[in-house]
PDB file of C-alpha atoms in Angstrom:
ATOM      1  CA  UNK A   1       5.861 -14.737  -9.327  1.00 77.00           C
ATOM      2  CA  UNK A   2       8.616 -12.632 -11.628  1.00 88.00           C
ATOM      3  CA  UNK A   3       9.048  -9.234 -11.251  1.00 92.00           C
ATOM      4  CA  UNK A   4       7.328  -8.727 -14.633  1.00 93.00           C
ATOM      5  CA  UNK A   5       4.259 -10.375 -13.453  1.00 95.00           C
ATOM      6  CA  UNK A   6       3.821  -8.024 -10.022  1.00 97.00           C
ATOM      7  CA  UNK A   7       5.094  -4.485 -12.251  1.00 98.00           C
ATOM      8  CA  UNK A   8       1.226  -2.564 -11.784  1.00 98.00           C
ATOM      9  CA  UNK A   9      -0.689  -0.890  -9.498  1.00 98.00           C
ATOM     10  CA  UNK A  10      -1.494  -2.292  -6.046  1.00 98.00           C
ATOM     11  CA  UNK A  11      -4.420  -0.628  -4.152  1.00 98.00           C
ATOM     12  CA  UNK A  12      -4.008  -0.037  -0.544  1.00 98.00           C
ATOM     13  CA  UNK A  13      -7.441  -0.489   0.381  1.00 98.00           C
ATOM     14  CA  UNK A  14      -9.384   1.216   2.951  1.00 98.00           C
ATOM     15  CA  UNK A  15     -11.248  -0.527   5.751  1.00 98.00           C
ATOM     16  CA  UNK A  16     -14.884   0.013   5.472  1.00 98.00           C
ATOM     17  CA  UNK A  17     -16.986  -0.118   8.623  1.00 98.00           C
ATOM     18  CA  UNK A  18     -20.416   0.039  10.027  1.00 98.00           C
ATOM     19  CA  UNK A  19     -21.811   2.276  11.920  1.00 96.00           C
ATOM     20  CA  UNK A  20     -20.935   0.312  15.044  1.00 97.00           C
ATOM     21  CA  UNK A  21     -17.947   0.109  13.755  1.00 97.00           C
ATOM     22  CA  UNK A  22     -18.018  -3.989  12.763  1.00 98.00           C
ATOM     23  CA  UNK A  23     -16.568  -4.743   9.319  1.00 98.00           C
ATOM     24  CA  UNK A  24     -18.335  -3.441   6.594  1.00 98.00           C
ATOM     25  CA  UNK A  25     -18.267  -6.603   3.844  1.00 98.00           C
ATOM     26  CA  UNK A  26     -21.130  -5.143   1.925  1.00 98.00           C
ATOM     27  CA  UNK A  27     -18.876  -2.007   0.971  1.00 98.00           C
ATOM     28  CA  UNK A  28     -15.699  -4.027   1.127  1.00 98.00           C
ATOM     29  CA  UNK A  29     -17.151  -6.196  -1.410  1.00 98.00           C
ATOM     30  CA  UNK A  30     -17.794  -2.896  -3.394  1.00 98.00           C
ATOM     31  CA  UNK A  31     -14.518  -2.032  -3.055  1.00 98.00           C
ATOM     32  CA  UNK A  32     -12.894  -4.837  -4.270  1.00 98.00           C
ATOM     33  CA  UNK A  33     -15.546  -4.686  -7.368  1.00 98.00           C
ATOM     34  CA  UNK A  34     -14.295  -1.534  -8.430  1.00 98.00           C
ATOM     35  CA  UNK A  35     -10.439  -2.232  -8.005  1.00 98.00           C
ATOM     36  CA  UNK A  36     -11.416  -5.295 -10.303  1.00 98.00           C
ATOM     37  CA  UNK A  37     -12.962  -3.720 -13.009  1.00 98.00           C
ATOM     38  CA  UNK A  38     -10.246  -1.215 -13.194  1.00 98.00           C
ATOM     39  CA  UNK A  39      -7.547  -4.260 -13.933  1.00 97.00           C
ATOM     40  CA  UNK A  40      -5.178  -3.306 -11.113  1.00 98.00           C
ATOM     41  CA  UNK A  41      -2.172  -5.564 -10.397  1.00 98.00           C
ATOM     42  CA  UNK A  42      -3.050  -6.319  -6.902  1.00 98.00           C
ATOM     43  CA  UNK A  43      -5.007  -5.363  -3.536  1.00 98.00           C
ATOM     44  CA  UNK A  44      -3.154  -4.924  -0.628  1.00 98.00           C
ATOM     45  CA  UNK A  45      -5.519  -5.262   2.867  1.00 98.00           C
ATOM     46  CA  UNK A  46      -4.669  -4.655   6.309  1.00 98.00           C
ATOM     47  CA  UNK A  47      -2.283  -1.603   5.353  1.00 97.00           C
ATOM     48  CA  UNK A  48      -1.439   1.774   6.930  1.00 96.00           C
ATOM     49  CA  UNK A  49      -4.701   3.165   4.626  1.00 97.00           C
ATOM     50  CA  UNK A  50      -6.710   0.035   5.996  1.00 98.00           C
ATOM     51  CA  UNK A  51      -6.262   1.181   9.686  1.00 98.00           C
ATOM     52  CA  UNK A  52      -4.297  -2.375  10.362  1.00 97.00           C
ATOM     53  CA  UNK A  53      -3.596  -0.578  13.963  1.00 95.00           C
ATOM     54  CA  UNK A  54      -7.194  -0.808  14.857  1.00 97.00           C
ATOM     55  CA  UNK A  55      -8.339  -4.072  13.216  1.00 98.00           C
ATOM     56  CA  UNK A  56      -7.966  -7.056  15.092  1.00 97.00           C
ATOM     57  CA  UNK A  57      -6.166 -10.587  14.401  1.00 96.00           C
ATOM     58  CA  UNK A  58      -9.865 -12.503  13.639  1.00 97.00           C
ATOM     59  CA  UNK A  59     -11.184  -9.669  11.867  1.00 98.00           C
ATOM     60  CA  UNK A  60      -7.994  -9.435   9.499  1.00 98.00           C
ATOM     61  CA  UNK A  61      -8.302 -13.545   8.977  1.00 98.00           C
ATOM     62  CA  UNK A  62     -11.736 -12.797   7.698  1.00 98.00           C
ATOM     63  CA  UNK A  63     -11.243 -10.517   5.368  1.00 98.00           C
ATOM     64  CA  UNK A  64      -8.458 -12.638   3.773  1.00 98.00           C
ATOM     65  CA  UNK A  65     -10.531 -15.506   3.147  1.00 98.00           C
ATOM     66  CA  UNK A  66     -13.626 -12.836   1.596  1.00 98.00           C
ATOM     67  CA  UNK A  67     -11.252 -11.189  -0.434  1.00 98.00           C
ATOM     68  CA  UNK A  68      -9.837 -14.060  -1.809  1.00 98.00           C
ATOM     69  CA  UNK A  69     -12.965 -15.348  -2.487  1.00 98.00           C
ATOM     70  CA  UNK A  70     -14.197 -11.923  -3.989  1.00 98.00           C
ATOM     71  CA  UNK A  71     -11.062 -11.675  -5.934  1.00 98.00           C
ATOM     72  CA  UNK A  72     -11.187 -15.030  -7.773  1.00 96.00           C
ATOM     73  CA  UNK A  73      -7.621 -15.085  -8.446  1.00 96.00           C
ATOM     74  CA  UNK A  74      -8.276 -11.567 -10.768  1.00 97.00           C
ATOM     75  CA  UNK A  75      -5.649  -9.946  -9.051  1.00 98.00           C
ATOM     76  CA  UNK A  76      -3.555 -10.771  -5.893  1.00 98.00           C
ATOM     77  CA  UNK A  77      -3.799 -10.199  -2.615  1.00 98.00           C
ATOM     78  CA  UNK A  78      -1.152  -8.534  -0.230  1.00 98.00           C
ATOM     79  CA  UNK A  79      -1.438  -8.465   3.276  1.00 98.00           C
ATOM     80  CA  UNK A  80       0.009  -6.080   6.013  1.00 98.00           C
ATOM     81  CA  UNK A  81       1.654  -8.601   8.632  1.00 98.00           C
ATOM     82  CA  UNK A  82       4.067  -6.124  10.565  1.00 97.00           C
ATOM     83  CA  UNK A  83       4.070  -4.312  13.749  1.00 97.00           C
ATOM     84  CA  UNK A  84       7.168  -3.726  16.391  1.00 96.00           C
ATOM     85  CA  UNK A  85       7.074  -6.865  17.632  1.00 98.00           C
ATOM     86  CA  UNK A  86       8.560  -9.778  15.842  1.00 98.00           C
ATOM     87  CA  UNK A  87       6.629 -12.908  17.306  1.00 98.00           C
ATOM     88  CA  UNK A  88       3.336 -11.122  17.098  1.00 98.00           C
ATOM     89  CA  UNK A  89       4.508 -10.452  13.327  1.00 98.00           C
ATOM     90  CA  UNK A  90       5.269 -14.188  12.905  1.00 98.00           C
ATOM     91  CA  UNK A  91       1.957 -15.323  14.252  1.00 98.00           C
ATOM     92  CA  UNK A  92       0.022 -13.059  11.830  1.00 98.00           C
ATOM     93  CA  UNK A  93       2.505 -14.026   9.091  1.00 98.00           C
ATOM     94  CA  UNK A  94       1.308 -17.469   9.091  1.00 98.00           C
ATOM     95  CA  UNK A  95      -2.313 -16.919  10.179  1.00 98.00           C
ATOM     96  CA  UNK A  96      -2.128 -14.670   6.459  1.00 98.00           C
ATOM     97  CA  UNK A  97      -0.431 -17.812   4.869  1.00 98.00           C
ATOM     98  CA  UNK A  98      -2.708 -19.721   6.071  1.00 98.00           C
ATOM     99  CA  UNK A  99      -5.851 -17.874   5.139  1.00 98.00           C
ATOM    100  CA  UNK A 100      -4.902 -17.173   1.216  1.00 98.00           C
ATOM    101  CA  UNK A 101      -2.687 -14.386   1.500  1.00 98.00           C
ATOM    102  CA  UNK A 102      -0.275 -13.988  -2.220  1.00 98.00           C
ATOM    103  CA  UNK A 103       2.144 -12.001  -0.747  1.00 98.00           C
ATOM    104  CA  UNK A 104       2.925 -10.268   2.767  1.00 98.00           C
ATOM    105  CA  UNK A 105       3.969  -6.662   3.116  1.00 98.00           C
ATOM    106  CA  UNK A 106       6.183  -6.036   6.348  1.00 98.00           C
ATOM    107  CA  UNK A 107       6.190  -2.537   7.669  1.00 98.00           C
ATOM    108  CA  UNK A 108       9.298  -1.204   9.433  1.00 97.00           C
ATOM    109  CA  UNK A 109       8.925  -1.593  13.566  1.00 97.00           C
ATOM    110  CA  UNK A 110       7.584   1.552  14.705  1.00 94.00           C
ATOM    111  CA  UNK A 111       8.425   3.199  17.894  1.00 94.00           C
ATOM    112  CA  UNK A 112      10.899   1.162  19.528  1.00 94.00           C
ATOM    113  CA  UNK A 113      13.719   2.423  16.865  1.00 95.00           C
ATOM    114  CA  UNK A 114      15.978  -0.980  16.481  1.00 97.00           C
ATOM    115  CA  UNK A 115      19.572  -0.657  14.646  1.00 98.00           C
ATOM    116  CA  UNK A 116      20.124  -1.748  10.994  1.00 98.00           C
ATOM    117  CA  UNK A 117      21.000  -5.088  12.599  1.00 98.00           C
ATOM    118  CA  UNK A 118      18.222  -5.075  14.564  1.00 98.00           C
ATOM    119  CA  UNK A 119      15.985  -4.127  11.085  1.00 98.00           C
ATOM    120  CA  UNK A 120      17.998  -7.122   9.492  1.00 98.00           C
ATOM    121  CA  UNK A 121      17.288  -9.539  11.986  1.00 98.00           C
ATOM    122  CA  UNK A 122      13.402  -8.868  12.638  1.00 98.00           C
ATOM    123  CA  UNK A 123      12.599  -8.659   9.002  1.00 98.00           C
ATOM    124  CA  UNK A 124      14.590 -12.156   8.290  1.00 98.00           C
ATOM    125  CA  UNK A 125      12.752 -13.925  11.383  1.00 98.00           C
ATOM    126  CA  UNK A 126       9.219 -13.191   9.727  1.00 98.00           C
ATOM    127  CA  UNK A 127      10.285 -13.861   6.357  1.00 98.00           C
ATOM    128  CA  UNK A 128      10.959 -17.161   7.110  1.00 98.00           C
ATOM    129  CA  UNK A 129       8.069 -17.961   8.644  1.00 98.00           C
ATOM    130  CA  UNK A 130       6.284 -18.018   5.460  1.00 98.00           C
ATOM    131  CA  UNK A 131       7.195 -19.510   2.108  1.00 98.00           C
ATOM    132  CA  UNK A 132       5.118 -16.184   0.323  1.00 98.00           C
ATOM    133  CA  UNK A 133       7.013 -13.069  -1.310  1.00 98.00           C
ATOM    134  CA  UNK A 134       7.467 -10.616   0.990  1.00 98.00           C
ATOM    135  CA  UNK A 135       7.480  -6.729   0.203  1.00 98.00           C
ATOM    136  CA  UNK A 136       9.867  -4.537   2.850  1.00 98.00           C
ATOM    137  CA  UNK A 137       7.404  -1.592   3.522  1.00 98.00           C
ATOM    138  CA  UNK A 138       9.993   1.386   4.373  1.00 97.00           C
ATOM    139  CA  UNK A 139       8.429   4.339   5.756  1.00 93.00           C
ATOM    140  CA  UNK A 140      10.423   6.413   8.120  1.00 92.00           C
ATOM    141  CA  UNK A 141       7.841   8.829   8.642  1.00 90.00           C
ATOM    142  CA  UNK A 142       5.397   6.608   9.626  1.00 90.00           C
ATOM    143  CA  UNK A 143       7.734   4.617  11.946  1.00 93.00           C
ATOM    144  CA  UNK A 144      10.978   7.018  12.947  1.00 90.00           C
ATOM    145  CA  UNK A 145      13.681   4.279  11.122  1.00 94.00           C
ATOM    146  CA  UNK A 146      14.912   4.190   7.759  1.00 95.00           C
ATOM    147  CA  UNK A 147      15.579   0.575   6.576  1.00 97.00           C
ATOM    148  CA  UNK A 148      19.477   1.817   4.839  1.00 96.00           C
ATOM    149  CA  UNK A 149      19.794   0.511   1.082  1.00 96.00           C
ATOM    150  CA  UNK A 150      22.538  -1.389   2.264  1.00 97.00           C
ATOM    151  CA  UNK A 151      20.408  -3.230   4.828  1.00 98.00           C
ATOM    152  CA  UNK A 152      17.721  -3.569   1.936  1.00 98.00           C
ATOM    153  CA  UNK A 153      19.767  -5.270  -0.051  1.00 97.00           C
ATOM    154  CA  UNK A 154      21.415  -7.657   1.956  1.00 98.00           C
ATOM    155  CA  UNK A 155      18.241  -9.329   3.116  1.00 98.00           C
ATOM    156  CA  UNK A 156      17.194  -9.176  -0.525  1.00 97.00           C
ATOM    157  CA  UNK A 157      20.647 -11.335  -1.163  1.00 97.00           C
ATOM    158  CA  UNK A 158      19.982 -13.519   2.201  1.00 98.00           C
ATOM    159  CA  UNK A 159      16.483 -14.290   2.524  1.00 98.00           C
ATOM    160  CA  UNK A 160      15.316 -15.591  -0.636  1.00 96.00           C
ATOM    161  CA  UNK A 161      11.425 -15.108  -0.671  1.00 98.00           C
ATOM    162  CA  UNK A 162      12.522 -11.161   0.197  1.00 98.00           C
ATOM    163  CA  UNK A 163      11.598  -9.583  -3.495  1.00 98.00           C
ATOM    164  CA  UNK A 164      10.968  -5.982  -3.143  1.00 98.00           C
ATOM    165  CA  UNK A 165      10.101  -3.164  -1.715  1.00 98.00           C
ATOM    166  CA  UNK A 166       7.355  -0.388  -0.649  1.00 98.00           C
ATOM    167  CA  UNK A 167       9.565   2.670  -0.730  1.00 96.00           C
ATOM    168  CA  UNK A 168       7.928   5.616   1.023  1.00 94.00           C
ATOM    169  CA  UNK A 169      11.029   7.291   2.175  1.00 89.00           C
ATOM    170  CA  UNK A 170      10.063  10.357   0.361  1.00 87.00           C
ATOM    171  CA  UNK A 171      13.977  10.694  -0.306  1.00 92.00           C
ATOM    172  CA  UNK A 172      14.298  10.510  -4.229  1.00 95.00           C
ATOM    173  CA  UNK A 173      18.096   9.574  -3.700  1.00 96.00           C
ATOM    174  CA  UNK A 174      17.719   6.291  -1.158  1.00 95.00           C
ATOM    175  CA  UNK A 175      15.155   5.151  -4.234  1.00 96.00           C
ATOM    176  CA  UNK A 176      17.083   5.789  -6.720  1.00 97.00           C
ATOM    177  CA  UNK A 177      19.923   3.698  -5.234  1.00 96.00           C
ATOM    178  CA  UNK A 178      17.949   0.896  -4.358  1.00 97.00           C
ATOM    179  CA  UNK A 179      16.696   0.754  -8.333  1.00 97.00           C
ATOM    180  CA  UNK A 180      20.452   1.166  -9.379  1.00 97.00           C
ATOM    181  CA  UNK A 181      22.058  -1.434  -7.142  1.00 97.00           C
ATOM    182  CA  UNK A 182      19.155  -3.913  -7.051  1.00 96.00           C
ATOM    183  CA  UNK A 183      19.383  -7.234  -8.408  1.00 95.00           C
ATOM    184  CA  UNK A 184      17.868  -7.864 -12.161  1.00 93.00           C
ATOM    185  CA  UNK A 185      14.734  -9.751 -10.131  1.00 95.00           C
ATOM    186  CA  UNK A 186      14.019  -7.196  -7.238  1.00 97.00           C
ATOM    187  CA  UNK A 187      10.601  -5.208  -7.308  1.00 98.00           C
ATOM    188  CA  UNK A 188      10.743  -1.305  -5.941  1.00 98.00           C
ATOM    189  CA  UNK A 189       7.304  -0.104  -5.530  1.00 98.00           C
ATOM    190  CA  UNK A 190       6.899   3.301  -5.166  1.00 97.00           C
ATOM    191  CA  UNK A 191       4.808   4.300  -2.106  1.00 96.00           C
ATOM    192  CA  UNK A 192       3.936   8.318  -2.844  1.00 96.00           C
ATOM    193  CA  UNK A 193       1.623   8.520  -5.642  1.00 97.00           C
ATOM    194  CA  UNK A 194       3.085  12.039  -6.314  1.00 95.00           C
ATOM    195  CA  UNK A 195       6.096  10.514  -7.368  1.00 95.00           C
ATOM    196  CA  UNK A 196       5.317   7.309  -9.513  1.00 97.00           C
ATOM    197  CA  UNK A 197       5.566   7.975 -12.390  1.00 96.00           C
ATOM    198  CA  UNK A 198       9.254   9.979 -11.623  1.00 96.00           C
ATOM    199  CA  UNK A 199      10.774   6.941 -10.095  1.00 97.00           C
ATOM    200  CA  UNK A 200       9.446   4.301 -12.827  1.00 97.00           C
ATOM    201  CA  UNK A 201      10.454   6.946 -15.745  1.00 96.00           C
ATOM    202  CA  UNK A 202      13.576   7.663 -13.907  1.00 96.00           C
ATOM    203  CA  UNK A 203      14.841   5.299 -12.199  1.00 97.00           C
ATOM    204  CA  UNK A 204      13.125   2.420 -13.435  1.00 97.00           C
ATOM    205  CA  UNK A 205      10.528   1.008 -10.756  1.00 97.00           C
ATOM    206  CA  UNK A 206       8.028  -1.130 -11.112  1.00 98.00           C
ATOM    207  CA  UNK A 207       4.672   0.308  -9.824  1.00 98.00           C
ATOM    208  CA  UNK A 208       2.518   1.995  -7.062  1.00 98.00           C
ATOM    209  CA  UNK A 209       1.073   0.214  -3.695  1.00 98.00           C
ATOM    210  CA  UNK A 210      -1.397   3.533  -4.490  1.00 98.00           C
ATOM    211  CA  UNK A 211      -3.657   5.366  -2.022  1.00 98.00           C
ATOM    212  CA  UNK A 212      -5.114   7.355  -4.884  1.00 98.00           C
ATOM    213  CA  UNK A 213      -5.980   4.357  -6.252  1.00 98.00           C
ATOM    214  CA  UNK A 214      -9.054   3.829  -3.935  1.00 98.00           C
ATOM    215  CA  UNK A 215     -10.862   6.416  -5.459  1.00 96.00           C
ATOM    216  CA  UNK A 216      -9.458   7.005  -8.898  1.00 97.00           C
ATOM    217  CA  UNK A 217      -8.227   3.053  -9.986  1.00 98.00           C
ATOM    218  CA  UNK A 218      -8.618   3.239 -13.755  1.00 97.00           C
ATOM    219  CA  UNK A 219      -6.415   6.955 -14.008  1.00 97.00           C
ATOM    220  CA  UNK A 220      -3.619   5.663 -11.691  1.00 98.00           C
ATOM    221  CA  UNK A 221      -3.590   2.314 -13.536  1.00 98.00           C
ATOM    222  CA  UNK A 222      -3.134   4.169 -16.916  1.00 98.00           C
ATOM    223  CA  UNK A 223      -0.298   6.558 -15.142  1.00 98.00           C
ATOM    224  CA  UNK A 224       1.292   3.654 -14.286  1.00 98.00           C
ATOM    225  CA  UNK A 225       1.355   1.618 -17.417  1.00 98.00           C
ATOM    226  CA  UNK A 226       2.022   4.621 -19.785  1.00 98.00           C
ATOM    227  CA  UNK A 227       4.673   5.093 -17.807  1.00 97.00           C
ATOM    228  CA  UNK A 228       6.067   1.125 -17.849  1.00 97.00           C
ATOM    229  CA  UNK A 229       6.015   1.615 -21.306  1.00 96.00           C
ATOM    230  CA  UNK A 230       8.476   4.565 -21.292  1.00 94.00           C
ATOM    231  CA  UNK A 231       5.785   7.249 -22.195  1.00 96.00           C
ATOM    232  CA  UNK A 232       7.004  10.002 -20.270  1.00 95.00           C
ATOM    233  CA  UNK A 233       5.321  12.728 -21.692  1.00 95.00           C
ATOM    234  CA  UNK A 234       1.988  11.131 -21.384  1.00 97.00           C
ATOM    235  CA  UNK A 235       2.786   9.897 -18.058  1.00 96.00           C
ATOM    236  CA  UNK A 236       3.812  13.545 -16.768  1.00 96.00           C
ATOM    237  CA  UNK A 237       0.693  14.815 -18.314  1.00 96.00           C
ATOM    238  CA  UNK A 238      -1.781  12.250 -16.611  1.00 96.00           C
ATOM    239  CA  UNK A 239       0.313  12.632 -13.353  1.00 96.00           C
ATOM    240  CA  UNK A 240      -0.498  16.564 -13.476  1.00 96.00           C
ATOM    241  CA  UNK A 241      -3.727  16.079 -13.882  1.00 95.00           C
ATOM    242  CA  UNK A 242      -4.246  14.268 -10.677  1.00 96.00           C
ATOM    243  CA  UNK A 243      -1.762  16.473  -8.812  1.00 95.00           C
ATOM    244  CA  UNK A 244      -4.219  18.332  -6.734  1.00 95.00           C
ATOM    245  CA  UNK A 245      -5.949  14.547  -5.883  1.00 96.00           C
ATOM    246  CA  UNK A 246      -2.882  13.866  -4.699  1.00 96.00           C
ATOM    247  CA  UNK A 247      -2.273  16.998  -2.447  1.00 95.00           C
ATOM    248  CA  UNK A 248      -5.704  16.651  -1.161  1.00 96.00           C
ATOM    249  CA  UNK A 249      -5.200  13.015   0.132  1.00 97.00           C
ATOM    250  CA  UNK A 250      -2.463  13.919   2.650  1.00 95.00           C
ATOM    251  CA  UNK A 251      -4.581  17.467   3.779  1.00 97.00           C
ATOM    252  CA  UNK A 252      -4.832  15.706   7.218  1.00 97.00           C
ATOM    253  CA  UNK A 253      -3.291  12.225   8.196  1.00 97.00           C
ATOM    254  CA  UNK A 254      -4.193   9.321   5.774  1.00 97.00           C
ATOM    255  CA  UNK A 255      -6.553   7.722   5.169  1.00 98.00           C
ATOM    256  CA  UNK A 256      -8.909  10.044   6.636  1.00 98.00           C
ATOM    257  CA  UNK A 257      -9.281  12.062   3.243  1.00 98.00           C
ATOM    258  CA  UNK A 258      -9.522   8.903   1.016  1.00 98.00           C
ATOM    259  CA  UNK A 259     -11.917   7.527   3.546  1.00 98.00           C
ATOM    260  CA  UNK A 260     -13.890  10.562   2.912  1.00 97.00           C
ATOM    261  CA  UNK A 261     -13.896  10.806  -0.545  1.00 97.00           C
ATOM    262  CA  UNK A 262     -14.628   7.230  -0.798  1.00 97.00           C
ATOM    263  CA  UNK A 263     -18.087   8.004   1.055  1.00 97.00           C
ATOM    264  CA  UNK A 264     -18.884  10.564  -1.105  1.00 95.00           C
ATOM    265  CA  UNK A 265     -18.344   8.536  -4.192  1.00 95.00           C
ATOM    266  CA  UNK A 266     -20.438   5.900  -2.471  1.00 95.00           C
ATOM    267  CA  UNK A 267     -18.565   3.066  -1.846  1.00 97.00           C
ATOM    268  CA  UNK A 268     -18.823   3.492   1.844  1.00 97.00           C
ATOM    269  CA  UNK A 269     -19.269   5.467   5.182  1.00 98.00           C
ATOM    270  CA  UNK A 270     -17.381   7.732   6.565  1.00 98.00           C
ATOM    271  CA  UNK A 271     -16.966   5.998   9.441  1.00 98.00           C
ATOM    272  CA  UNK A 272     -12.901   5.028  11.260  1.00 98.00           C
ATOM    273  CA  UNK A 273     -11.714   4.017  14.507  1.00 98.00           C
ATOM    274  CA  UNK A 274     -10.456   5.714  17.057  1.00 97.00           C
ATOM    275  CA  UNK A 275      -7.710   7.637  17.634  1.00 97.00           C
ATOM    276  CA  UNK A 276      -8.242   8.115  13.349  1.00 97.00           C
ATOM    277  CA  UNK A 277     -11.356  10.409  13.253  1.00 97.00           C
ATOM    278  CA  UNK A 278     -13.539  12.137  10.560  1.00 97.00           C
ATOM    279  CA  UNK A 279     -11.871  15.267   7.981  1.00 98.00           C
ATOM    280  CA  UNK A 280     -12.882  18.736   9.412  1.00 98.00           C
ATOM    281  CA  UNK A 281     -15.774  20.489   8.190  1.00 98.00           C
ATOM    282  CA  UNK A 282     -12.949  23.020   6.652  1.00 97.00           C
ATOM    283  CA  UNK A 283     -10.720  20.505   5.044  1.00 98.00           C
ATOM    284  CA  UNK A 284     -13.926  18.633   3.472  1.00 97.00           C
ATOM    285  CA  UNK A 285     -14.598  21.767   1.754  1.00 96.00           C
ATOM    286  CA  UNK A 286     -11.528  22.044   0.193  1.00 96.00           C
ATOM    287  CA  UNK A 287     -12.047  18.692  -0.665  1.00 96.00           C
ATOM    288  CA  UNK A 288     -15.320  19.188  -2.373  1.00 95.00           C
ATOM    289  CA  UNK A 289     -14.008  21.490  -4.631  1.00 94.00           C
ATOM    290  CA  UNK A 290     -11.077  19.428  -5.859  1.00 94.00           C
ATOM    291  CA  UNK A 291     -13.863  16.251  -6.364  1.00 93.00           C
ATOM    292  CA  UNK A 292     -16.064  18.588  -8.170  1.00 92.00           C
ATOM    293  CA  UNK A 293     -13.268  20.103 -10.478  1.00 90.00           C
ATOM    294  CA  UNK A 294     -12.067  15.863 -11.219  1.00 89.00           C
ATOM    295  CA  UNK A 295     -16.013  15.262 -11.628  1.00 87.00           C
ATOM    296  CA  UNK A 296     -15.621  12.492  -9.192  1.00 86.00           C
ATOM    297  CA  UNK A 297     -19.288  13.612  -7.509  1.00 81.00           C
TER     298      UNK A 297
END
C-alpha cells in the first residue's frame, strides 16, 4: 500500500442495530452496498461514528470477517483498535489482524492524559503488534491530548508500518505542518469534512475518513477527487453545497445525527446504545428541513 493507492474517501461507518440492540447485519450489509457502489477508497468500522465504546470485542471480530466478506476486496477495510489502555489495544490489534482487517486506525488514549512520551510509547507498542498500516487518529476533542507534530513524526520515522494520519485537531496550523514536514510517503487524512477539501487544496492531503460520507458517499467522493486533481474552484463549489449537511451532522454529539439521517434514508434504525441516545424532536426538525432542501428524503 503507497500513499497514492489509499489518497480517497474512507467512510466511517455507523453501527446499525436491532431493536434489541444486537448487530444489525441486514442493514450493515446495506451499508456497505451503498459505500460500494459509490467507489469510495475504504470503510473504516469500529470508529468513533460506529459507537466502538459500546460494541464489544466478539461483536467487532464479527463484523470484520462480514465486511470483508461483503467487501470482496472492492475497497479496504480499516478498523478502530484503540482505547486508553495499551494491552487491551494490543489484544484487539491482533484479534483485527487476525480477522481480515487492511489497516488499523489508533485513536489517541482518552481520559487518562499521558505525556508526548507517553503518546510515543503507547502508539509504538500497538504498532508493533501488527505487521498492517496503521493510521494515528488525533482528536483532542474527543480525548483531551493532542498527539504534537513533532511526536507525529517521529513515530512516523521509528515505527515503520506507522503511515499516516486521521487529523481531527480542528487546528488548520498543526495540519498544515504535519503536510509540510511529512515525509514524501506519509498519508494525512483529514478528519472534519468541513475542511477537506481546504487541507487537500491547501496543504496537500490526501483524503477524508468522512462522516458525511454515510449518507451522501457519491458527493463527498467527487469533493474529494476534484479536489486531488487540483480543481479548486469546483471543489469549493461542491464543498458549499454540502455545507449545511455538514453543520447539521455535529447539531448534537456524533453520530447521533448521521444515525438519524441514515434511518430516514432507509438504510437503518434509529436505534444506539446507551449513554449515545436518539436526536431531539427539535433538532430532527431542523434536520428535516436541511434533508428535504439536499432531496435526500
Amino acid at each position: 500500500m503507497n500513499r497514492k493507492n489509499l489518497q480517497g474517501v474512507w467512510t466511517a461507518l455507523i453501527t446499525p442495530f436491532d431493536k434489541n440492540e444486537k448487530i444489525d447485519y441486514v442493514s450493515l450489509e446495506k451499508l456497505i452496498a451503498f459505500q460500494l457502489k459509490a467507489g469510495v477508497k475504504g470503510i473504516l468500522i469500529n470508529g468513533t461514528t460506529g459507537e466502538s465504546p459500546t460494541l464489544e470485542d466478539d461483536e467487532v471480530e464479527k463484523m470484520i470477517k462480514f465486511a470483508k466478506e461483503k467487501i470482496n476486496k472492492k475497497c479496504f477495510l480499516m478498523v478502530g483498535t484503540g482505547t486508553n489502555n495499551t494491552k487491551k489495544s494490543i489484544k484487539k490489534t491482533i484479534k483485527a489482524t487476525k480477522a481480515g482487517a487492511d489497516l488499523i486506525l489508533l485513536v489517541n488514549p482518552y481520559y487518562n492524559k499521558p505525556t508526548q512520551k507517553g503518546l510515543y510509547l503507547h502508539f509504538k507498542a500497538i504498532a508493533q503488534s501488527t505487521h498492517l498500516p496503521v493510521i494515528i487518529y488525533n482528536i483532542k476533542g474527543r480525548t483531551a491530548i493532542n498527539l504534537e507534530t513533532e511526536t507525529l513524526l517521529k513515530l512516523a520515522k521509528e515505527v515503520k508500518n506507522i503511515i499516516g494520519v486521521k487529523e481531527a485537531s480542528g487546528d488548520l496550523e498543526q495540519i498544515k505542518n504535519v503536510c509540510e514536514k511529512r515525509s514524501k510517503n506519509f498519508i494525512v487524512f483529514s478528519g472534519d469534512d468541513n475542511i477537506t477539501n481546504k487541507i487537500i487544496n491547501d496543504f496537500g492531503a490526501d483524503g477524508v475518513i468522512s462522516v458525511a460520507s454515510n449518507i451522501v458517499p457519491e458527493k463527498i467522493v467527487e469533493i474529494v477527487n476534484v479536489s486531488l486533481e487540483n480543481k479548486k474552484d469546483k471543489s469549493n463549489k461542491l464543498n458549499n453545497d454540502l455545507k449545511e449537511l455538514f453543520a447539521i451532522l455535529f447539531i448534537e454529539t456524533n453520530p447521533i445525527p448521521v444515525k438519524y439521517i441514515a434511518s430516514q434514508m432507509g438504510l437503518c434504525k434509529n436505534i444506539f446504545r446507551l449513554p449515545m441516545c436518539p436526536i431531539s424532536a427539535k433538532n430532527a426538525e431542523i434536520i428535516g428541513k436541511v434533508l428535504l432542501d439536499l432531496k435526500l428524503i
